[in-house]
Coordinates of C-alpha atoms and ligand atoms in Angstrom, one line a residue:
X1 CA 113.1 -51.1 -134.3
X2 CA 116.0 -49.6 -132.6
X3 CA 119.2 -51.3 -131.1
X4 CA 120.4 -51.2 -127.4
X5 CA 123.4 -49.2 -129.3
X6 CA 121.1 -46.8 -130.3
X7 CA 119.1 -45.9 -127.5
X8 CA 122.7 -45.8 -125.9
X9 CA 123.7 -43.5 -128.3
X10 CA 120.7 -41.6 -127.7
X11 CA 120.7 -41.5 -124.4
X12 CA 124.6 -40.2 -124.1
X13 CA 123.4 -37.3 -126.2
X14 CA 121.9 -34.7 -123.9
X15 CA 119.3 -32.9 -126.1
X16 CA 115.4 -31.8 -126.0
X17 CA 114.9 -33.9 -128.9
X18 CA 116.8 -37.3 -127.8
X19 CA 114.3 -37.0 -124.9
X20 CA 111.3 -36.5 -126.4
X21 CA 112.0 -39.5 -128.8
X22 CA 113.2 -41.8 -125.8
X23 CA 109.7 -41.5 -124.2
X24 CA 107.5 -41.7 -127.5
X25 CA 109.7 -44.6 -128.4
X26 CA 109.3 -46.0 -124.6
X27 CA 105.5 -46.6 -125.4
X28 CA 106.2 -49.2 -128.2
X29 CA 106.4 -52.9 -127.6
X30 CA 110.3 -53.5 -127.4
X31 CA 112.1 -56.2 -125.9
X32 CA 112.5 -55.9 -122.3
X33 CA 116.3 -55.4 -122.8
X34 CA 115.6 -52.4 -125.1
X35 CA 112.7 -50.5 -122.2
X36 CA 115.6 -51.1 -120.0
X37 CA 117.7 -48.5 -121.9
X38 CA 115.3 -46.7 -122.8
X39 CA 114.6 -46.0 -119.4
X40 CA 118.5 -45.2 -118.7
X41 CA 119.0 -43.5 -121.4
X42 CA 115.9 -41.1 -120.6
X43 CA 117.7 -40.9 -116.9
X44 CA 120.8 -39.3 -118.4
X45 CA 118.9 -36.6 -119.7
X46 CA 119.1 -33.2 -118.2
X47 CA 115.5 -31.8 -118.6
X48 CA 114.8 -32.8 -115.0
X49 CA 111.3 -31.3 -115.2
X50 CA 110.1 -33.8 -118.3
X51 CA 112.5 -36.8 -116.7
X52 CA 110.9 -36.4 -113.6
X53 CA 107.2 -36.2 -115.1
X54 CA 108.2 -39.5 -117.0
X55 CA 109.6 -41.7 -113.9
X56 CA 106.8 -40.5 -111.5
X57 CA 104.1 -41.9 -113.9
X58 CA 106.2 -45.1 -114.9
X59 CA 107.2 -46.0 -111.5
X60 CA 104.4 -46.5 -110.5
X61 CA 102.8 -48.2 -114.0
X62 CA 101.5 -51.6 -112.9
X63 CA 101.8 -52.8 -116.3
X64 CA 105.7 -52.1 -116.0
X65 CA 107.8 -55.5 -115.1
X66 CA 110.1 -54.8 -112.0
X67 CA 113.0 -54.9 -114.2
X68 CA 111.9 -51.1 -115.3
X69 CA 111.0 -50.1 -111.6
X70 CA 114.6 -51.1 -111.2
X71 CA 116.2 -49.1 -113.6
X72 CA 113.8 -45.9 -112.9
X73 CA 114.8 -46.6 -109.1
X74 CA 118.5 -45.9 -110.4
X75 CA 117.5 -42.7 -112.0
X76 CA 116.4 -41.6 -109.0
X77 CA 119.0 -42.1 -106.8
X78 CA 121.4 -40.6 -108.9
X79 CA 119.7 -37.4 -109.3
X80 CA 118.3 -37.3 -106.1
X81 CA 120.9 -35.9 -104.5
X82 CA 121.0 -32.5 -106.5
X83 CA 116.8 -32.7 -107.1
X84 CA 114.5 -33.4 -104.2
X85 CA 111.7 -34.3 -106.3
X86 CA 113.7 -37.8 -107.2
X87 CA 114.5 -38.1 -103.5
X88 CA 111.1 -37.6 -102.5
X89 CA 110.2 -40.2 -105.4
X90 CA 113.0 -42.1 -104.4
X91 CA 111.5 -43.0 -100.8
X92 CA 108.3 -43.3 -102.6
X93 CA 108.9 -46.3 -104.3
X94 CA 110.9 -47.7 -101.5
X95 CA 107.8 -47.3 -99.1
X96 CA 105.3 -48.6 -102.3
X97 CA 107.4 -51.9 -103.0
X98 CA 109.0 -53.0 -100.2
X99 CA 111.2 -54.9 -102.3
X100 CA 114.7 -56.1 -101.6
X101 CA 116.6 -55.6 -104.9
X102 CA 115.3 -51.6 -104.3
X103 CA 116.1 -52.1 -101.1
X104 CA 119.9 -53.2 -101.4
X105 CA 120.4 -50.8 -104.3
X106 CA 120.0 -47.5 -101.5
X107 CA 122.2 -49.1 -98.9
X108 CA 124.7 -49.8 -102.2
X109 CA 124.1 -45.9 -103.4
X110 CA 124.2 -44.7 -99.9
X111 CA 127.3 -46.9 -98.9
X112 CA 128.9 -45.5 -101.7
X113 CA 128.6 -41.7 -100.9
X114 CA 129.9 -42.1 -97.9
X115 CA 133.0 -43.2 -99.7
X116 CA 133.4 -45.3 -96.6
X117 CA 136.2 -48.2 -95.9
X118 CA 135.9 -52.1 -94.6
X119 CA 137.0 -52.1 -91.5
X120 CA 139.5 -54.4 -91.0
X121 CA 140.8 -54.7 -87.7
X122 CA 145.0 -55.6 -86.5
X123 CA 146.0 -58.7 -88.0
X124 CA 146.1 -61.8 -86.3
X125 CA 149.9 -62.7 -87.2
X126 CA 149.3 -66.7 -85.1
X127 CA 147.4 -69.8 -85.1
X128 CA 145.8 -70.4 -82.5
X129 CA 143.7 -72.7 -80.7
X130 CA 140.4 -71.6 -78.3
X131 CA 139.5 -74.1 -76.2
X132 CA 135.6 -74.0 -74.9
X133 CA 132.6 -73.1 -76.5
X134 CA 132.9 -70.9 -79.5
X135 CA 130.3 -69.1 -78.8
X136 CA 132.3 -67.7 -75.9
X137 CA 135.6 -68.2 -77.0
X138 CA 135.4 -66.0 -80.2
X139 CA 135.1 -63.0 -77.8
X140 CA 138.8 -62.5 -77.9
X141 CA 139.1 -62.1 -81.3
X142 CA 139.0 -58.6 -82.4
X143 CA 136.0 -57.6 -84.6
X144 CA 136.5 -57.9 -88.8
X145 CA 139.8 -59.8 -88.1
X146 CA 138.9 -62.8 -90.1
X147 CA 138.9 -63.6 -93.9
X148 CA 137.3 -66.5 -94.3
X149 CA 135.2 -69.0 -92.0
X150 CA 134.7 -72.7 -93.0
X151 CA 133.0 -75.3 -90.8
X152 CA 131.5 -78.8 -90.4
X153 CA 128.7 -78.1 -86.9
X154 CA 128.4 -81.0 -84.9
X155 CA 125.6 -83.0 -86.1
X156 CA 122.4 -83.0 -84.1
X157 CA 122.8 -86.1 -81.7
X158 CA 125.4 -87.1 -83.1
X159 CA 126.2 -89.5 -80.4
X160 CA 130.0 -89.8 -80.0
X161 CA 130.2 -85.3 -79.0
X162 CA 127.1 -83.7 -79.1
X163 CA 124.1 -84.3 -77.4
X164 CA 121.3 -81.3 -77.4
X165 CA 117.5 -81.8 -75.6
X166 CA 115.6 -80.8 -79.2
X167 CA 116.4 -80.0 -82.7
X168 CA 115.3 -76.3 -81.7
X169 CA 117.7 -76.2 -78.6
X170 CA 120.7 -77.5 -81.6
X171 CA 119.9 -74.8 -83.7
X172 CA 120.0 -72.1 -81.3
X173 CA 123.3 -73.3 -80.2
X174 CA 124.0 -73.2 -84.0
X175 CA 122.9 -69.8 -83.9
X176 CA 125.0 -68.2 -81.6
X177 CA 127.6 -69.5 -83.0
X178 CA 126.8 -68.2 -86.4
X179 CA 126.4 -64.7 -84.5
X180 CA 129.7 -64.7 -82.9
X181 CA 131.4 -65.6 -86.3
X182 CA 129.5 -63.2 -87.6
X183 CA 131.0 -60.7 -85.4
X184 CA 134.6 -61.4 -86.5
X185 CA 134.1 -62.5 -90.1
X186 CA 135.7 -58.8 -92.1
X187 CA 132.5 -57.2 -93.9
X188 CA 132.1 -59.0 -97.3
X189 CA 134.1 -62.0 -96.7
X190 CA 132.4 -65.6 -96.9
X191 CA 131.2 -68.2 -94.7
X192 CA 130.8 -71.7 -95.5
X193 CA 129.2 -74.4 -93.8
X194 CA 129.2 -77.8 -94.8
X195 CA 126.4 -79.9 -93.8
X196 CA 123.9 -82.6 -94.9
X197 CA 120.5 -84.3 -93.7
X198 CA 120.6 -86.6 -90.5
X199 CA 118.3 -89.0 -88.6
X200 CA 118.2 -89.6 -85.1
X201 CA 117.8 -93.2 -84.2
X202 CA 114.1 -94.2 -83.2
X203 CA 113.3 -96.2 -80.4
X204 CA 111.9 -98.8 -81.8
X205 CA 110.5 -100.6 -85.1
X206 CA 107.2 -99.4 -84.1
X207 CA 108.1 -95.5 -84.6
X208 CA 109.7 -93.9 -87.2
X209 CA 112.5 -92.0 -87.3
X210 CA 113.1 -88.3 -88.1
X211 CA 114.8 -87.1 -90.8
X212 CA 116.4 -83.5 -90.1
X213 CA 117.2 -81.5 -93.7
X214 CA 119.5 -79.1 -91.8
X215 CA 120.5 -77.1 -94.7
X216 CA 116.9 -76.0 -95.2
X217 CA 116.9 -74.6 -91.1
X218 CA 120.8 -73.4 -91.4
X219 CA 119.8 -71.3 -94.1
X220 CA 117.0 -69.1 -91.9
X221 CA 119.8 -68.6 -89.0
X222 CA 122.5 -67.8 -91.4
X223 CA 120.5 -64.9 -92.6
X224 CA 119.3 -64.3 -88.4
X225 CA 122.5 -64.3 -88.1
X226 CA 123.7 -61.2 -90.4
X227 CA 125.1 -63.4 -93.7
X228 CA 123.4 -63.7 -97.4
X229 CA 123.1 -66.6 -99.8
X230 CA 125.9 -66.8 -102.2
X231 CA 126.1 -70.7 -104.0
X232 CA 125.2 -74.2 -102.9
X233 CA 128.2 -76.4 -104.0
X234 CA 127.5 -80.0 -103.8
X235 CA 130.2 -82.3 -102.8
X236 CA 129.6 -85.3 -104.2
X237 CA 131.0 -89.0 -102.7
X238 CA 131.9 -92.7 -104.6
X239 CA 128.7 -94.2 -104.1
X240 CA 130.3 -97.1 -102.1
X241 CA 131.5 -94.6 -99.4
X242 CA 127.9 -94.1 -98.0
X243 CA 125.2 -96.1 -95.9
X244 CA 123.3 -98.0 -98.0
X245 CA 119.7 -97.3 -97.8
X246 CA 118.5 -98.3 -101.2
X247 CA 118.9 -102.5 -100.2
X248 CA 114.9 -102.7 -99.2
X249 CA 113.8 -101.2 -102.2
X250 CA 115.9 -103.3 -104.7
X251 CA 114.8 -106.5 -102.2
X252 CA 110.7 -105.7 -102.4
X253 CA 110.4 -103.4 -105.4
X254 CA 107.4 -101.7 -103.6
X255 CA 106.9 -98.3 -104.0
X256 CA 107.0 -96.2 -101.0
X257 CA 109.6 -98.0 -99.8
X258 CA 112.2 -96.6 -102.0
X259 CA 115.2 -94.8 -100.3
X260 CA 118.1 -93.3 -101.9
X261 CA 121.7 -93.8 -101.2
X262 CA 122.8 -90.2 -100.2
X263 CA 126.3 -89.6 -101.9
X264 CA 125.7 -85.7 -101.3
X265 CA 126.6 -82.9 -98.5
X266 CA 125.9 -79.3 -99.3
X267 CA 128.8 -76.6 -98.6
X268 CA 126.5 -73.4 -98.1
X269 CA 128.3 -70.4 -99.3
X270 CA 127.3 -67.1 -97.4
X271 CA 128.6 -63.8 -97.5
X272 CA 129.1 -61.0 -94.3
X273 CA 126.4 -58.4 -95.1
X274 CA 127.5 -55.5 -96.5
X275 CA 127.2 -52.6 -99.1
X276 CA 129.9 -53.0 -101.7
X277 CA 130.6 -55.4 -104.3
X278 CA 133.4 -58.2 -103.9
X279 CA 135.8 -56.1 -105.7
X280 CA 135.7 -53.3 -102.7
X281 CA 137.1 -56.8 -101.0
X282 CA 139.5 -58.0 -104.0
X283 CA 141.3 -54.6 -103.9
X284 CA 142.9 -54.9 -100.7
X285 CA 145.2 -57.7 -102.3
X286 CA 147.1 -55.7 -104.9
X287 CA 150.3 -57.6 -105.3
X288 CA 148.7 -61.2 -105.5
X289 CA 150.0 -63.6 -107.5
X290 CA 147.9 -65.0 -110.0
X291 CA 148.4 -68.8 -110.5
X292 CA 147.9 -68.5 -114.2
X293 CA 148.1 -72.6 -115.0
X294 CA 146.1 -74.0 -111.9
X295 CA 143.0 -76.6 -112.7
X296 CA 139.9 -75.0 -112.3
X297 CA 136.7 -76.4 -110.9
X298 CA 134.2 -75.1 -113.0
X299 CA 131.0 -76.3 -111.6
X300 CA 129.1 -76.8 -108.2
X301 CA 129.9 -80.5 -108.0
X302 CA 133.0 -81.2 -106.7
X303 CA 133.6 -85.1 -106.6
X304 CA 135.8 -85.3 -103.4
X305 CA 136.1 -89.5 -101.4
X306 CA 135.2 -88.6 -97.7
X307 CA 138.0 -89.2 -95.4
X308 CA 137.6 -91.4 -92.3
X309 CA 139.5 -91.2 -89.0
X310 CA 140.6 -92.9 -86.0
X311 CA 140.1 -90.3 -84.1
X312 CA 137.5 -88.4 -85.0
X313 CA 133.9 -89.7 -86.7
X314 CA 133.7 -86.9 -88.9
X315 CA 136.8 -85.1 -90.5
X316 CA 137.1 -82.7 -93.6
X317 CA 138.7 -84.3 -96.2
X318 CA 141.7 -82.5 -96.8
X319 CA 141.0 -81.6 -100.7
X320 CA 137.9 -80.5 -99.6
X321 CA 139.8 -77.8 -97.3
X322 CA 142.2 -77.1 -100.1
X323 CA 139.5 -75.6 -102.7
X324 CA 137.6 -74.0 -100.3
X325 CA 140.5 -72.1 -99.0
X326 CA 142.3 -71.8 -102.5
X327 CA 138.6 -70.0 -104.0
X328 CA 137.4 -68.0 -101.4
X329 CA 140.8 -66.8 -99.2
X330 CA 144.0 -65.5 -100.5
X331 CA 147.6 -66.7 -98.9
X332 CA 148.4 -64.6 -95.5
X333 CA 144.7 -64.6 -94.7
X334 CA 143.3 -65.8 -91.4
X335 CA 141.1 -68.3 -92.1
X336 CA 138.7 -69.5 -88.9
X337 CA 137.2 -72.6 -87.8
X338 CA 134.7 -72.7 -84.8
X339 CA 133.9 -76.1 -85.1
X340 CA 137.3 -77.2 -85.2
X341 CA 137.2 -81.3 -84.5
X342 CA 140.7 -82.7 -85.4
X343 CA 141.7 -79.8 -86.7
X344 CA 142.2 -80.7 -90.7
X345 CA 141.5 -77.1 -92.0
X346 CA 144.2 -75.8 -89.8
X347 CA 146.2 -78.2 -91.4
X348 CA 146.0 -77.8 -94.1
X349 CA 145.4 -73.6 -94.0
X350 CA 149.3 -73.9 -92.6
X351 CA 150.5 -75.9 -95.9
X352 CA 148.6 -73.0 -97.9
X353 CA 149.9 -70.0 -95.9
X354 CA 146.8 -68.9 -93.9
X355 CA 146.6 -67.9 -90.3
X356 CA 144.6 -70.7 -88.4
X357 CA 142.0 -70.0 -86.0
X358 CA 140.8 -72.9 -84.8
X359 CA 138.0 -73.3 -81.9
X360 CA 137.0 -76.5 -80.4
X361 CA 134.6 -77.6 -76.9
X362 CA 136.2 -81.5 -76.6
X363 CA 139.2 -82.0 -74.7
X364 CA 140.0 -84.8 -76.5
X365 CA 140.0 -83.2 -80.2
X366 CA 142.3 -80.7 -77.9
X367 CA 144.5 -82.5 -77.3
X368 CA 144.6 -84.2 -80.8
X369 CA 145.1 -81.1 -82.2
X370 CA 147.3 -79.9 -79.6
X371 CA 149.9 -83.5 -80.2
X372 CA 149.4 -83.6 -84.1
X373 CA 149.8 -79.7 -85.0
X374 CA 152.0 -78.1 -82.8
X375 CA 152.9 -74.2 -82.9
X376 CA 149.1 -73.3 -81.9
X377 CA 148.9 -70.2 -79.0
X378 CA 146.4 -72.0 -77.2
X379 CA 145.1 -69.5 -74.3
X380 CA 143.1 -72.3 -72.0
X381 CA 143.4 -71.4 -68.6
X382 CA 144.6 -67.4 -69.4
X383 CA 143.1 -64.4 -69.0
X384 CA 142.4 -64.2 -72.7
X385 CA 142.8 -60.0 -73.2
X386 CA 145.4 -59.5 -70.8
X387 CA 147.4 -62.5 -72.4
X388 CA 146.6 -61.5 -76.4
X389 CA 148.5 -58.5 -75.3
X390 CA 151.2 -60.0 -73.9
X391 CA 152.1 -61.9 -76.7
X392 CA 151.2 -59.3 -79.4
X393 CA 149.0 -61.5 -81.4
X394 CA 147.9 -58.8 -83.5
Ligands
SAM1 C1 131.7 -82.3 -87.4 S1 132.9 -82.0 -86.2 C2 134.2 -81.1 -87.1 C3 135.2 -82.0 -87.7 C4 136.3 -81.2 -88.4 N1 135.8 -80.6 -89.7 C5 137.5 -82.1 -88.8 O1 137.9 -82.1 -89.9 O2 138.0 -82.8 -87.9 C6 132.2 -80.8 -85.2 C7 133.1 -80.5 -83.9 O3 132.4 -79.4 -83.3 C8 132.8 -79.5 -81.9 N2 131.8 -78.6 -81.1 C9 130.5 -78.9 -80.9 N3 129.9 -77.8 -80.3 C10 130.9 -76.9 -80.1 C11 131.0 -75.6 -79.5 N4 129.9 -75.0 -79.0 N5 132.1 -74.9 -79.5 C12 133.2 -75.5 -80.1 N6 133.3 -76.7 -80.6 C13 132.1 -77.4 -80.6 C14 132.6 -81.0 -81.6 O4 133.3 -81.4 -80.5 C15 133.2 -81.6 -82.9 O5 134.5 -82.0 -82.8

């Protein structure tokens, strides 16, 4: 049996005889990791007439696992833009699979000839503060201006600033939200929501309540709304913090009965659409300084106490602000939130040297905001071009 050295070795050796020994050995039961470069290393090959005899007939093998369909995919992109036999097999197995890893691999490989840039638009050098409804509000930022987005939504009927006729009407709200962050989120730069199930209450004993699991519904208008699934990270609560729901249960002992204490919320991680890999991202910060010694949070729990409020029923807690801006934004970054409440990830985006945006519908939080964190532009009232020109904001 031959080694995945070997059939590199092979297949960095451009001769008649690596080739035909790549395809005869191809036919043998290897490991899938050695058909894989088997099927590379044939790719490297220069005999384009035999290559290309081999790739059409394998590509479309249905006894070949997609894992080979990947790699021959690769092939042909590569060659196909001096060989319009692998261009025209190219779009072949595009139209024949529909399949989305084939699919993301031609916008990468097309992306990539184009030898295009992200656009990245003025920088915001301010915090500041929209008042109204984000969806609305968000207009007057310039497109791509913003490096990362974190959010809490209001919860659905959540009754002390949010109020919405149906579940459906709440998520469309959601939605346009998402959209208009969306718009001014820089290509390839994340988005994370934090959310967890609610109930509304019922109206009486005799009917039972609905439990929404919003993650599972924010995760279709995430996508809608032009972002892709990166991580799940749980943040995870002292037990003691939450509800309890469990007391019936440990009274009765009945089955069916049983309801967990939830000591969970999800922080979805999502990522702006695009055609490069983070790094295409990561580049534009050449002089950062690595903090060599800091803790590291290695897994996708985070234990974190919730934080509560006099003046607001549902704040961030400020660690939980502090790791999502110290993994996924870098200092002088402009970090947004459109749901902004009292404010906490401005906060604490200030004590970490980011640019606050923060965007908020309730006078009240306003106001909160507007007392505890002054040094906000906040353009209520303004014509918001004319006066982001005026002030040079960016
Ligand atoms: C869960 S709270 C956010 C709390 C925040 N993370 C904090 O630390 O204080 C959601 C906030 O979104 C605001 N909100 C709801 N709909 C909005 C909209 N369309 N535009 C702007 N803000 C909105 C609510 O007033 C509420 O303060």
């Amino acid at each position: 049996m031959y080694s995945v050295e070997q059939i590199k070795a092979m297949g960095k050796e451009h001769n008649e005889s690596n080739l035909l020994k790549l395809i005869e050995i191809f036919k043998l039961p290897n490991p899938i990791e050695i058909r894989r470069e088997i099927v590379s290393s044939i790719g490297r090959q220069d005999n384009n007439d035999k290559v290309y005899i081999f790739m059409k007939y394998e590509a479309f093998n249905s006894e070949n696992p997609m894992e080979l369909i990947y790699q021959i995919f690769r092939t042909c992109l590569y060659k196909s833009k001096d060989d319009k036999r692998f261009s025209d097999l190219r779009q072949a197995i595009i139209n024949y699979y529909h399949n989305e890893n084939i699919k993301k691999m031609n916008d990468f490989y097309d992306f990539r000839q184009q030898r295009k840039n992200i656009k990245i638009s003025d920088k915001i050098n301010h915090p500041m503060l929209l008042a109204g409804d984000t969806s609305e509000t968000l207009n007057i930022i310039p497109e791509n201006s913003i490096q990362l987005a974190f959010t809490s939504p209001p919860y659905y009927n959540a009754r002390e600033y949010s109020d919405y006729k149906s579940y459906a009407e709440y998520l469309e709200k959601m939605k346009d939200v998402f959209i208009a962050c969306n718009r001014v989120i820089e290509e390839g730069r994340f988005f994370i929501v934090n959310v967890s199930p609610v109930i509304t209450k019922r109206a009486g004993r005799e009917f039972e309540s609905i439990r929404y699991p919003i993650h599972y519904d924010f995760h279709k208008i995430l996508i809608e709304a032009g972002f892709y699934f990166i991580d799940e990270i749980i943040w995870i609560k002292p037990e003691p913090s939450v509800p309890d729901r469990v007391s019936g249960y440990k009274q009765t002992r009945k089955p069916l009965s049983y309801k967990p204490n939830c000591i969970t919320e999800s922080i979805m991680v999502y990522r702006k659409n695009c055609n490069f890999l983070l790094d295409k991202n990561m580049k534009n910060y050449i002089n950062y300084d690595k903090h060599e010694n800091e803790e590291i949070d290695t897994s996708n729990c985070w234990f974190i106490a919730p934080k509560y409020d006099k003046n607001h029923p549902a704040v961030f807690p400020e660690e939980l602000c502090r790791r999502v801006l110290k993994y996924y934004s870098f200092e002088g970054d402009t970090v947004l939130d459109p749901f902004a409440g009292s404010g906490t990830l401005g906060r604490v985006a200030r004590k970490m040297n980011r640019i606050p945006i923060m965007c908020e519908i309730n006078e009240n939080y306003i106001e909160l905001i507007e007392r505890e964190e002054p040094g906000y532009y906040d353009l209520r009232g303004r014509s918001h071009k004319k006066y982001s020109q005026q002030i040079n904001l960016w």
